[in-house]
Coordinates of C-alpha atoms and ligand atoms in Angstrom, one line a residue:
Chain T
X1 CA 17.4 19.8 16.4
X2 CA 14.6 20.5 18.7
X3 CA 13.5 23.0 16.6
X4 CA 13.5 20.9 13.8
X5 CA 11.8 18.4 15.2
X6 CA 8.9 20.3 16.5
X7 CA 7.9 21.7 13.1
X8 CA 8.6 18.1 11.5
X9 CA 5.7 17.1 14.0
X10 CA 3.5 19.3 12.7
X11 CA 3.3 21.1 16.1
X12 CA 0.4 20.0 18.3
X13 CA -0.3 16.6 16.1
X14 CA 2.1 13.5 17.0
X15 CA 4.8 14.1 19.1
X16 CA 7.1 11.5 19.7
X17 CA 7.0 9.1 22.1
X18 CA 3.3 8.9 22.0
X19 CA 2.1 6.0 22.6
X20 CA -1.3 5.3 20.9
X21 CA -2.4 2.4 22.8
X22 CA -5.6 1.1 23.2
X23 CA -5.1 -2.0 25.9
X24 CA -8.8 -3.0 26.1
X25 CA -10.1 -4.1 22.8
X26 CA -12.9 -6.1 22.9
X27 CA -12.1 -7.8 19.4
X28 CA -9.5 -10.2 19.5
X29 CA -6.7 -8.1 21.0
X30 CA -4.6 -8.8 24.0
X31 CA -2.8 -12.2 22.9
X32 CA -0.1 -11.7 24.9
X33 CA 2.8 -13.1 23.0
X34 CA 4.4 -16.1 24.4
X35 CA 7.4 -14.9 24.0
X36 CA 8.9 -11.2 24.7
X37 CA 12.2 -12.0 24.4
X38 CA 13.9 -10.3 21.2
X39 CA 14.5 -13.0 18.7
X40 CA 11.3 -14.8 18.1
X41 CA 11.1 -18.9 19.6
X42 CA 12.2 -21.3 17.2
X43 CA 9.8 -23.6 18.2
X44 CA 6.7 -22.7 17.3
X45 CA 4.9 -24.7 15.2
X46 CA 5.4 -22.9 11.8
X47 CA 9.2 -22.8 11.9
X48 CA 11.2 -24.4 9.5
X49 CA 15.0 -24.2 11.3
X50 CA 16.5 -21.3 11.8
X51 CA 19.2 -19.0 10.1
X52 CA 22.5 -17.8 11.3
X53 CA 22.9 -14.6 11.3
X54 CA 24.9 -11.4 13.1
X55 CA 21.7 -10.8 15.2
X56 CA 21.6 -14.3 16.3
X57 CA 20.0 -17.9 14.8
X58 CA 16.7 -16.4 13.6
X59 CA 13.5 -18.8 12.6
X60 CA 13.1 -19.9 9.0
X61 CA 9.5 -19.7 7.5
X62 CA 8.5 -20.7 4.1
X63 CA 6.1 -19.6 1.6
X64 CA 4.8 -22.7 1.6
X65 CA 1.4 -22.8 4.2
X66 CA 1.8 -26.5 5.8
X67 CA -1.3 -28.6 6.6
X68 CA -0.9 -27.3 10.2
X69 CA -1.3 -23.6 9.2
X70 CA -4.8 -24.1 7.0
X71 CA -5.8 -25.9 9.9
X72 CA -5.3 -23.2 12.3
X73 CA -6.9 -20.1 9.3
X74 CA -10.3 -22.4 9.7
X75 CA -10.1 -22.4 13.0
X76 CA -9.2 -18.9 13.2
X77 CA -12.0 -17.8 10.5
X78 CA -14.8 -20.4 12.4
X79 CA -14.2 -18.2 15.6
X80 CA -12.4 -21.2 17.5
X81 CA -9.7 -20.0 19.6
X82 CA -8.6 -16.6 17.3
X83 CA -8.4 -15.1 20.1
X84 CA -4.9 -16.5 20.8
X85 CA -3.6 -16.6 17.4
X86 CA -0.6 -14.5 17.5
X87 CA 3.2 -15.1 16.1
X88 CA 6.0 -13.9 18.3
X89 CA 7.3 -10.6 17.2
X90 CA 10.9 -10.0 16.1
X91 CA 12.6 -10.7 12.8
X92 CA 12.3 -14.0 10.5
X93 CA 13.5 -15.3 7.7
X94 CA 11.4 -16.2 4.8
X95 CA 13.6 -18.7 2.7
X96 CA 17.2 -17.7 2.8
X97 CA 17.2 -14.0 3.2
X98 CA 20.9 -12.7 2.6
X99 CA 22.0 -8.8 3.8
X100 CA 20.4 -7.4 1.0
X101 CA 17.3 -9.0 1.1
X102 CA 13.8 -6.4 1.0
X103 CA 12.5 -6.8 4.7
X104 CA 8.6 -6.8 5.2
X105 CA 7.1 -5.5 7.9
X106 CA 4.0 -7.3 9.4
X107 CA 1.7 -7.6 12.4
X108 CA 2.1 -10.6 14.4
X109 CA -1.5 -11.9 13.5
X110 CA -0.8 -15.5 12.0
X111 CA -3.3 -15.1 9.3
X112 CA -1.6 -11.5 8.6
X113 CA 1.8 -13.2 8.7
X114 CA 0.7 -16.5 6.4
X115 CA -1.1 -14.4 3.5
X116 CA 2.0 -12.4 3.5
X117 CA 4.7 -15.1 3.3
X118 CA 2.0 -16.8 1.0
X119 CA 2.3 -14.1 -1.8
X120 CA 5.8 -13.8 -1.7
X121 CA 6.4 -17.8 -3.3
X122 CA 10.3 -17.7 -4.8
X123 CA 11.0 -14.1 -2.7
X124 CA 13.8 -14.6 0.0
X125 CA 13.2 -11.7 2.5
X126 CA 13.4 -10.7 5.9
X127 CA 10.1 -10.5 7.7
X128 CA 9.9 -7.8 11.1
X129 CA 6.5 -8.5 12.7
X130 CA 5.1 -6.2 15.3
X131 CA 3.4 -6.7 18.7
X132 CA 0.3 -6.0 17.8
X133 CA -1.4 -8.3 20.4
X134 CA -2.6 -10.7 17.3
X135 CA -4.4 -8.3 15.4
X136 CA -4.4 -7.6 11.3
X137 CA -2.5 -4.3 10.2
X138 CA -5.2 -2.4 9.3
X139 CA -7.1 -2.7 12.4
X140 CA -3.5 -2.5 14.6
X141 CA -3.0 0.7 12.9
X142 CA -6.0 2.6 13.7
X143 CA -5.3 1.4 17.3
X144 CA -2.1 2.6 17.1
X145 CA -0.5 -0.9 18.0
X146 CA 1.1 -0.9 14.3
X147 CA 2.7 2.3 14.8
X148 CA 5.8 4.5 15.3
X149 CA 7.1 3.6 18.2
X150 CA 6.3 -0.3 18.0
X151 CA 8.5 -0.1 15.2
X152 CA 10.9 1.9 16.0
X153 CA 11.5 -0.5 19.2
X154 CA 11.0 -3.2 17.2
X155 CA 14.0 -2.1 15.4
X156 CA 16.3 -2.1 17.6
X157 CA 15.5 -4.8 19.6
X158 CA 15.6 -7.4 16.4
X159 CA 18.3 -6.8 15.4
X160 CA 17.4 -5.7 12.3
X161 CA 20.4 -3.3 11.7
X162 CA 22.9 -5.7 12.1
X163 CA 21.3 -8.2 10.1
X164 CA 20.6 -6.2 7.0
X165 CA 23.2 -3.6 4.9
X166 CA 20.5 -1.7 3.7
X167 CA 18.3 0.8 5.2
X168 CA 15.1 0.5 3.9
X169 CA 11.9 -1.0 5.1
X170 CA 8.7 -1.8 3.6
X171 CA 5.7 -1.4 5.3
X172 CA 1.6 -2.2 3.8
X173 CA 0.1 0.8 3.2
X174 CA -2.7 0.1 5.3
X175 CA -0.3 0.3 8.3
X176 CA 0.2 4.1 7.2
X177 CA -2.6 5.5 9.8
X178 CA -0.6 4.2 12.5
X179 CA 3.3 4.8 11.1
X180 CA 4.8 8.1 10.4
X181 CA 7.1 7.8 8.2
X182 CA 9.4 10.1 8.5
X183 CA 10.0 9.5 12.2
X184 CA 11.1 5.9 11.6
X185 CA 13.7 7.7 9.4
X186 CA 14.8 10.2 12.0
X187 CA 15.1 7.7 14.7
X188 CA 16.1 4.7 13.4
X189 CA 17.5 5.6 9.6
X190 CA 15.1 3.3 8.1
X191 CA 13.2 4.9 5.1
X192 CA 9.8 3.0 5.2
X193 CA 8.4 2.9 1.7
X194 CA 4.9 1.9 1.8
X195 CA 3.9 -1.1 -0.5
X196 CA 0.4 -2.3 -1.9
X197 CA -2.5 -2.2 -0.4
X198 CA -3.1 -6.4 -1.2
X199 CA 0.0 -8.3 -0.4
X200 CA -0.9 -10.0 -3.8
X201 CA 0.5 -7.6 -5.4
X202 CA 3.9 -7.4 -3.7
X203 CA 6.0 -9.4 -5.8
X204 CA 5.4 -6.9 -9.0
X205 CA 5.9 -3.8 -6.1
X206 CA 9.5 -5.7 -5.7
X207 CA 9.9 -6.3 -9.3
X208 CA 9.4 -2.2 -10.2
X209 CA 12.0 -1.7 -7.7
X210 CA 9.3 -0.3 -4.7
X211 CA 7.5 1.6 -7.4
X212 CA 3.6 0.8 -6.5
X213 CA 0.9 1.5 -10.0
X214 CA -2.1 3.9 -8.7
X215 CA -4.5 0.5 -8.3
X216 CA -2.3 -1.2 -6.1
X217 CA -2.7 1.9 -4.0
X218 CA -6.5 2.3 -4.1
X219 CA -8.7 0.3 -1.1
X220 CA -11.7 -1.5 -3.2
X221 CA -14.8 -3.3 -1.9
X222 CA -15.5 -6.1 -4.5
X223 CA -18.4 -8.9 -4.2
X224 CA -15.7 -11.4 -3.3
X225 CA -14.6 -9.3 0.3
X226 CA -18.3 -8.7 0.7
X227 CA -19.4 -12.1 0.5
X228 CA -17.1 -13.5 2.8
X229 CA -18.7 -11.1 5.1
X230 CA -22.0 -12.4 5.3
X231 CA -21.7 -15.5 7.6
X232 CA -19.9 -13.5 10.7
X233 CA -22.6 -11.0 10.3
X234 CA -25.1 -13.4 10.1
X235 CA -23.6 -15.6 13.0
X236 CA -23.7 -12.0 15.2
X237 CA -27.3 -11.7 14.9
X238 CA -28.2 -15.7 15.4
X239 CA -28.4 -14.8 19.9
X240 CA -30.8 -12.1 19.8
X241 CA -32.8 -13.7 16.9
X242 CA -33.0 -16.6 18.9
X243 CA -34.0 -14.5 21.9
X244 CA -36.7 -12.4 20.7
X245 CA -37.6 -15.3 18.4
X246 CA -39.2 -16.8 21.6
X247 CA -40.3 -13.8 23.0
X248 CA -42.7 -13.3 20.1
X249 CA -43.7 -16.6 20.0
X250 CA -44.8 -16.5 23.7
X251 CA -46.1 -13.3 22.8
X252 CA -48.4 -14.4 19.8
X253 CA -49.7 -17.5 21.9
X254 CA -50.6 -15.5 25.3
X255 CA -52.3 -12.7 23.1
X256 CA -54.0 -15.7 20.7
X257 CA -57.7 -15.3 20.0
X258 CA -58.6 -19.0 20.9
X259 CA -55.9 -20.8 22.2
X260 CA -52.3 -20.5 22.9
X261 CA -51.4 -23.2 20.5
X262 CA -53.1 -21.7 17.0
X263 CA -52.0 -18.1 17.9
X264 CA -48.3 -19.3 17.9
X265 CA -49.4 -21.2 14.9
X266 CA -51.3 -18.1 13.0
X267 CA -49.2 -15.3 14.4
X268 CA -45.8 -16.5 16.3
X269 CA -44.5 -18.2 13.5
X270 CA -45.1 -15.6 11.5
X271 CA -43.3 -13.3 13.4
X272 CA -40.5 -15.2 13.3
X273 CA -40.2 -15.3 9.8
X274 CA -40.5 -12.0 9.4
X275 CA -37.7 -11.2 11.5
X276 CA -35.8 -13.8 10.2
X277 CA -36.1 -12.1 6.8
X278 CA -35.6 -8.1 8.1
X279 CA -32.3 -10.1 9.6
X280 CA -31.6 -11.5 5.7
X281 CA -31.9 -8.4 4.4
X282 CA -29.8 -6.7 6.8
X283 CA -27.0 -8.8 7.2
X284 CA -27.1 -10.7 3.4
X285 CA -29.1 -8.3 1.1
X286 CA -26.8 -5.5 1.9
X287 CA -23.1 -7.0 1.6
X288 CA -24.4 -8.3 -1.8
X289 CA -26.1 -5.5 -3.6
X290 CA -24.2 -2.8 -1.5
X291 CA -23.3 -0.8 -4.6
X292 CA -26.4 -0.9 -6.2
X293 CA -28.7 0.1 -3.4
X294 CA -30.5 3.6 -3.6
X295 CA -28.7 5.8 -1.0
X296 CA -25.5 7.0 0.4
X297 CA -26.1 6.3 4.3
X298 CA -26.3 2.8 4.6
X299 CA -29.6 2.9 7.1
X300 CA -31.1 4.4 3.7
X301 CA -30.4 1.7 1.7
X302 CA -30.9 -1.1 4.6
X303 CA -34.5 0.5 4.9
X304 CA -35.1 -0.1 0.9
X305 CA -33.9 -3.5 1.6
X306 CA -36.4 -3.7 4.5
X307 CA -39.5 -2.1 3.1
X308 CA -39.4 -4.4 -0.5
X309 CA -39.6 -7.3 2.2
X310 CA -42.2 -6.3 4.3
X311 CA -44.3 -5.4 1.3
X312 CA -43.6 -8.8 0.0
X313 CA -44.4 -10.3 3.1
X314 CA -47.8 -8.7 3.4
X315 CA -48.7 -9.9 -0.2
X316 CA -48.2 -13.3 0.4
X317 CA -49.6 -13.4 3.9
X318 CA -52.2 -12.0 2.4
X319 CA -53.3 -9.8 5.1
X320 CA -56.4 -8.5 5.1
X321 CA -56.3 -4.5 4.5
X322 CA -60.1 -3.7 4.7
X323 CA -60.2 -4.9 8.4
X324 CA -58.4 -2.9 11.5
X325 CA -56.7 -6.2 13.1
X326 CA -54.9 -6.9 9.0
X327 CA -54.5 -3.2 9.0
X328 CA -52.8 -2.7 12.2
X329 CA -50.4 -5.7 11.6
X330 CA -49.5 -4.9 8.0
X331 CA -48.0 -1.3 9.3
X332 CA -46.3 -3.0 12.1
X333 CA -44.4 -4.9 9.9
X334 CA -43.6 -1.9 7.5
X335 CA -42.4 -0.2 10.4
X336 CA -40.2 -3.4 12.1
X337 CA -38.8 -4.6 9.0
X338 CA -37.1 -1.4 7.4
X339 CA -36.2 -0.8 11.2
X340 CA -34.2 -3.7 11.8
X341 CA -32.5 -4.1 8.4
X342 CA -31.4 -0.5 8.0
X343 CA -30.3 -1.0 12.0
X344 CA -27.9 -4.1 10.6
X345 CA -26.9 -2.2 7.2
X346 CA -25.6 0.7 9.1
X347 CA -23.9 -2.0 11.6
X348 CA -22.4 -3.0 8.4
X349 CA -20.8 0.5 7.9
X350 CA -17.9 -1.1 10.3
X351 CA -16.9 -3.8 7.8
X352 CA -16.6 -1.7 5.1
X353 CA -13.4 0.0 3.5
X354 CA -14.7 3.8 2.6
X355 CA -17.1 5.0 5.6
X356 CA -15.7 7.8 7.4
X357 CA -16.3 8.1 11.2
X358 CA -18.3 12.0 10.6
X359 CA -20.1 10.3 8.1
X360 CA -21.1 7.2 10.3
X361 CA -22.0 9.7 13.4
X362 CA -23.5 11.9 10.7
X363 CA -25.7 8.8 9.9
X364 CA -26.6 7.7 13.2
X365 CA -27.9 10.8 14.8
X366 CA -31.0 10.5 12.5
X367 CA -31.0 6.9 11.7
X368 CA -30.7 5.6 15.4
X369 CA -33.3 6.8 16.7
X370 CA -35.6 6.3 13.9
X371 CA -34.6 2.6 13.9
X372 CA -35.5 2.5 17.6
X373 CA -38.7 4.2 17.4
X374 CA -39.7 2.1 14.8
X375 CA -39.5 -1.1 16.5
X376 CA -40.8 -0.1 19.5
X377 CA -43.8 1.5 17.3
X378 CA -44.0 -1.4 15.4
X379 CA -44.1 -3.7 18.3
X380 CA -47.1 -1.8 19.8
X381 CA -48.5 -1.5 17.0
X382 CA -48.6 -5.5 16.3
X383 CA -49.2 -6.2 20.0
X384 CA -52.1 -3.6 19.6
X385 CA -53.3 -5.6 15.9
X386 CA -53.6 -9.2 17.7
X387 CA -55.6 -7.7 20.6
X388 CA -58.4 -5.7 18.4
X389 CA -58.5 -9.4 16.6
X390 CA -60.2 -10.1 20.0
X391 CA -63.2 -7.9 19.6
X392 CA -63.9 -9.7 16.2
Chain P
X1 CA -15.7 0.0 -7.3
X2 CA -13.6 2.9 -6.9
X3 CA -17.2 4.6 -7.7
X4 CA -18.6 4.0 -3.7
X5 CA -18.9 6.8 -1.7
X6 CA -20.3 7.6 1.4
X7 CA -21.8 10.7 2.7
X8 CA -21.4 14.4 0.9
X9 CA -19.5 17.3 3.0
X10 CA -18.7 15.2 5.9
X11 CA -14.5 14.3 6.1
X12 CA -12.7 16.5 8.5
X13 CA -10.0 16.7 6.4
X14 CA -8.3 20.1 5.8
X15 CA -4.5 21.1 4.0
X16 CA -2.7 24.2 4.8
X17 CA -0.9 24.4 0.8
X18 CA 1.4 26.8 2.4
X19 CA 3.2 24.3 4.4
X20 CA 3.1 21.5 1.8
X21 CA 6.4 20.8 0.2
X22 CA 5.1 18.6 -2.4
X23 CA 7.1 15.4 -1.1
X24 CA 4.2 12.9 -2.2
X25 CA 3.8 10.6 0.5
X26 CA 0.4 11.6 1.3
X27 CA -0.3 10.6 -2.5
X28 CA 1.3 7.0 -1.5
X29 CA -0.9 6.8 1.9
X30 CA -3.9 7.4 0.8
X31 CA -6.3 4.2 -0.1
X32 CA -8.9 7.0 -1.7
X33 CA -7.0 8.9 -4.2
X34 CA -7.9 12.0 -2.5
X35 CA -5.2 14.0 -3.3
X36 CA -3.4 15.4 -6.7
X37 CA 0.2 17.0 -7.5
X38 CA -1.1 20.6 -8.3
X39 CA 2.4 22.0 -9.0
X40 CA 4.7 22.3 -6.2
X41 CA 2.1 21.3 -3.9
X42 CA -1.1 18.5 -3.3
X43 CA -4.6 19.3 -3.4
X44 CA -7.6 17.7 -2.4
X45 CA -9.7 16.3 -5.0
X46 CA -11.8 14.2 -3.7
X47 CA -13.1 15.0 -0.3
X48 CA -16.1 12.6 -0.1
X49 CA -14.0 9.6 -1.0
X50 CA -12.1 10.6 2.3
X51 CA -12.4 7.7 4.7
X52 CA -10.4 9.5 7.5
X53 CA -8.1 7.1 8.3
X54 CA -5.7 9.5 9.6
X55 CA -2.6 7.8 7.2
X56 CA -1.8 11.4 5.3
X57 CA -1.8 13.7 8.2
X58 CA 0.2 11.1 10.0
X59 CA 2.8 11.0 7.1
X60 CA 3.0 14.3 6.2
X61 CA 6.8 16.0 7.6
X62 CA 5.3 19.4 6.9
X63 CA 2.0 19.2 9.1
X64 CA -0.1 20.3 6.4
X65 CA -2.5 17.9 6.3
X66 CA -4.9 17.8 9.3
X67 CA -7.8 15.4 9.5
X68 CA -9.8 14.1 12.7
X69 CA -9.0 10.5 12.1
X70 CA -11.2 7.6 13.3
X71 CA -12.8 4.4 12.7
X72 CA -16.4 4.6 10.7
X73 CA -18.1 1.8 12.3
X74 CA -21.6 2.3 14.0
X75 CA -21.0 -0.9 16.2
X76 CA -18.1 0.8 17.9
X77 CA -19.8 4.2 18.0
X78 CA -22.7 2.7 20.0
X79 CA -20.4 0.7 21.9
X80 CA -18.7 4.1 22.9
X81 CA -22.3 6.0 23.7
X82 CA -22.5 2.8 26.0
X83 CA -19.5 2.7 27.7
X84 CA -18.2 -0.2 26.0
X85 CA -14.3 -1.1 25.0
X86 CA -13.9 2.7 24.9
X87 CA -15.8 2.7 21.6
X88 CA -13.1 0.4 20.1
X89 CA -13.6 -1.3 16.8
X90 CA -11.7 -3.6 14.3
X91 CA -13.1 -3.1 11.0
X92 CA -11.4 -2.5 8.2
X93 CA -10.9 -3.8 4.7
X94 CA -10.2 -7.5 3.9
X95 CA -7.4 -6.8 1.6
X96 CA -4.8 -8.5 3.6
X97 CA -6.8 -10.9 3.0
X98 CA -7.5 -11.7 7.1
X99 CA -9.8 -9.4 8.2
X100 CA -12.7 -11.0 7.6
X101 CA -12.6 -12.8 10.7
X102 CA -13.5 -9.4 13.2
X103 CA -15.2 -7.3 11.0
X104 CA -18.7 -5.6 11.0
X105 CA -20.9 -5.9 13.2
X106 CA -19.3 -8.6 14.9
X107 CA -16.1 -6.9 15.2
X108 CA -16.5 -5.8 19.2
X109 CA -18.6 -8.9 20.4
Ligands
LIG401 S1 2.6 14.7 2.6 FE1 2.4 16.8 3.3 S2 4.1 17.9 2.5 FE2 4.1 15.9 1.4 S3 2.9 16.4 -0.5 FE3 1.4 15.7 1.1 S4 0.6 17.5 2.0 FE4 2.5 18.1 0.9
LIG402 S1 -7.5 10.4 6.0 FE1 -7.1 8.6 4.8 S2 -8.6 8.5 3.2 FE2 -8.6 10.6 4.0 S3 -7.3 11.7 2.7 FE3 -6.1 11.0 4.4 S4 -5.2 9.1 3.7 FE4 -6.9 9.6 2.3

C-alpha cells in the first residue's frame, strides 16, 4: 500500500497530507466562516428550511436568487463589504435532493455558490461547499484552499456519505489545479468527475449522464468577460491618477513661463489629459481589442495602444516640432504614454484566462524595466521641455 | 477565441509517455486543449496554449505529467519582487461567472 501510494503520487510531486495553504492573501481571502461547526447554520439569510436527512436537518437553498441575494452580488461586485461574503461550508440542499441526487461541489464564495444554484433551475442536488475563506474556485484552487485535503475533510465531516448512496462527486473543472483526483478516490471512495468549465452548462453535463462536449471544457476570453473587466481596472488606477494628477499640475504651474496660473492652464492640464488617456488605453483599450492588438506579450500590445495615443495627442495639441521646447515635450509624451499603457496592459495579464506565469516573468524582465525607464525619461524629458521654454 | 495565445516556447510543461497509462483525465483538466490520445498514451499538442495551471500534473495517477504550475499575473509577480502577500494573486477567468470582482490588476489591492 505504501508502495502503491508513492508511485500513485508521482514520487516527489504531491504527497498527501500537504496542505497548500496560503493564509495571507491580500484579495479577499480570510472570511473566516461564521460557523465551523459541521452542518452549515440554518439561519443565514439565504436559507429556505431545512431537510431531514441521516446526516442531520441540512439547509434548503433554491435556484431561485431572492431580492436579498442580488442585493448582496452588487454589493459584492461595487467592492462594499466582499470582503466578508462567505457561505458556511458543509452540505446543502438545493430543492429536495433525495440519496441519489448528483452532489456539486463548490467554494463557499456566495457569488460562486448563487451562479451555481442559479444554473441548475428544476435540478434537485446536493451542494458540498468548501472553506475556501470566501473565495471563487478558480482562484481557491491555485491557492490550494479548493484542494485535496479541504475536500477530503470536508467529506467526512458533512456527512456526505451517509447522506448520499452513491459515490460520485462532481467538481468544476477549474477546481482541477487544486484537487487530485484520484486521491479523493483513495481516501474517501468518491470518484470526482470534473464538470464544465461554465456552470451554464451543467444541466446538459447532467443530462449526458457526466459526459462534458470538448467546448464545455475549453477556458475562453470573450468581449462579454472582458468588458466587465474594465471598471475594476479602471477604479484601481483612479488613486494614483489622482495623485500624480496633482503632482503635475503643481509641477506645470511652478515650472510656468509667466505665471503659476497659465502654466497649469497651458501645460498642467495637459498633462493630465494625457495621462488620463495612456490610463484609457491601458485599462479600456486593451480588454476590448485584446485579440486584435499586434503582439503576443501584452506590454507589446499596451505600447501600440500607447504610442497611436500619444501621436494623436501631439496632432491635436498641435505642438510645435521645429522649436526645441515642442520638440522636447512631443518625445516625452511618446515615451510616457506607451510606458504607462503597456505598464497597465501587462497588469492586465492577471485577469486574463491563457497567460502562463514563465510567460508573464518572460514578459516582465524586458518590459519592466523599459516601462520604468520610460517614465522616468519621459518625465525629465518634459520637465526639461517646459524649462528651455524659459530661454524663449 | 480559442485562437489567443500568449508567449512561444515558454510553459514548463513536460510528459514522461513512458509512465502515462492513457487514463484521460489530463484530457478532461485541461482548459487549453493541450493534450491528444496518441494511442495508448497523451501527447502534447499544443504547448503555447499551456497556461500552467498545474490541473494535469495534479490529476495524473501515473506522475507523467510535470509542469511548474503558477499564477500568470504581473501584479502578483511584482507584488512578490516587493515582498507583498507572498506574491499572491486572484486572477483567473470569469467563467463561474464571479470572478470579476478580484481580478487584474486590482486583484491584490
Ligand atoms: S493523466 Fe497522466 S496517465 Fe492519464 S492520460 Fe494524462 S498523462 Fe497519461
Ligand atoms: S498546466 Fe493547465 S493549461 Fe497547461 S497543460 Fe496542464 S492543464 Fe493544460
Amino acid at each position: 500500500m505504501e508502495e502503491n501510494k508513492k508511485s500513485i503520487d508521482g514520487g516527489d510531486k504531491f504527497v498527501f497530507p500537504v496542505i497548500q495553504e496560503q493564509p495571507s492573501c491580500g484579495c479577499g481571502g480570510n472570511a473566516a466562516p461564521a460557523n465551523a461547526s459541521a452542518i452549515p447554520g440554518l439561519d443565514q439569510s439565504f436559507i429556505m428550511g431545512s431537510i431531514a436527512t441521516p446526516a442531520g436537518p441540512l439547509p434548503r437553498v433554491s435556484s431561485q436568487l431572492t431580492r436579498k441575494d442580488h442585493w448582496g452580488t452588487i454589493k459584492t461586485r461595487l467592492g462594499a463589504g466582499r470582503m466578508n461574503y462567505a457561505i458556511d461550508p458543509g452540505l446543502y440542499a438545493l430543492g429536495d435532493p433525495a440519496d441519489q441526487s448528483p452532489v456539486l461541489v463548490t467554494a463557499n464564495y456566495k457569488l460562486s455558490f448563487d451562479y451555481l444554484r442559479r444554473e441548475l433551475a428544476g435540478i434537485n442536488a446536493w451542494i458540498l461547499v468548501l472553506d475556501t475563506r470566501g473565495i471563487n474556485v478558480w482562484c481557491a484552487a491555485g491557492k490550494g484552499t479548493f484542494g485535496t485535503k479541504e475536500l477530503i475533510d470536508r467529506i467526512e465531516t458533512s456527512g456526505l456519505k451517509n447522506v448520499v448512496s452513491h459515490r460520485k462527486i462532481i467538481l468544476p473543472q477549474l477546481g482541477a489545479p487544486g484537487v487530485a483526483a484520484h486521491l479523493i478516490k483513495q481516501f474517501t471512495g468518491f470518484k470526482v468527475h470534473y464538470g464544465p468549465v461554465r456552470s451554464e452548462d451543467l444541466p446538459a453535463y447532467l443530462d449526458a449522464g457526466l459526459k462534458a462536449t470538448k467546448e464545455m471544457r475549453i477556458v475562453t476570453f470573450p468581449l462579454k468577460e472582458r468588458v466587465v473587466l474594465i471598471p475594476i481596472e479602471l477604479i484601481a488606477t483612479a488613486k494614483p491618477f489622482i495623485l500624480i494628477s496633482i503632482a503635475l499640475i503643481i509641477l506645470a504651474g511652478l515650472l510656468g513661463r509667466s505665471g503659476f496660473q497659465t502654466g497649469v492652464f497651458n501645460n498642467g492640464l495637459f498633462a493630465v489629459s494625457a495621462l488620463f488617456l495612456a490610463i484609457l488605453g491601458g485599462t479600456v483599450l486593451i480588454p476590448l481589442l485584446l485579440p486584435y492588438l499586434f503582439g503576443r506579450a501584452f506590454s507589446v500590445k499596451g505600447l501600440f495602444v500607447g504610442l497611436v495615443i500619444a501621436v494623436g495627442l501631439i496632432y491635436l495639441r498641435g505642438m510645435d516640432l521645429q522649436i526645441w521646447p515642442g520638440k522636447m515635450e512631443a518625445l516625452s509624451w511618446l515615451l510616457m504614454i506607451p510606458a504607462i499603457s503597456a505598464y497597465l496592459a501587462m497588469n492586465f495579464t492577471g485577469a486574463s484566462t491563457y497567460t502562463s506565469l514563465s510567460g508573464v516573468k518572460k514578459e516582465m524582465r524586458f518590459a519592466l524595466p523599459l516601462e520604468i525607464g520610460g517614465v522616468i525619461l519621459g518625465l525629465v524629458t518634459w520637465i526639461t521641455s517646459l524649462i528651455i521654454a524659459w530661454e524663449l | 477565441m480559442g485562437s489567443m495565445v500568449y508567449l512561444k516556447n515558454v510553459a514548463t510543461l513536460g510528459i514522461d509517455t513512458s509512465k502515462c497509462t492513457g487514463c484521460g483525465m489530463c484530457l478532461d483538466v485541461c482548459p487549453h486543449n493541450v493534450f491528444k490520445m496518441n494511442g495508448k498514451a497523451v501527447m502534447i499538442v499544443d504547448r503555447d496554449a499551456c497556461m500552467e495551471c498545474g490541473a494535469c500534473s495534479k490529476n495524473c495517477p501515473a506522475g507523467a505529467l510535470q509542469v511548474q504550475s503558477g499564477v500568470g499575473c504581473a501584479a502578483a509577480v511584482i507584488n512578490g519582487m516587493l515582498g507583498r502577500n507572498g506574491g499572491e494573486c486572484c486572477c483567473g477567468p470569469q467563467t463561474d461567472g464571479t470572478d470579476s470582482v478580484k481580478s487584474g490588476g486590482a486583484c491584490c489591492s
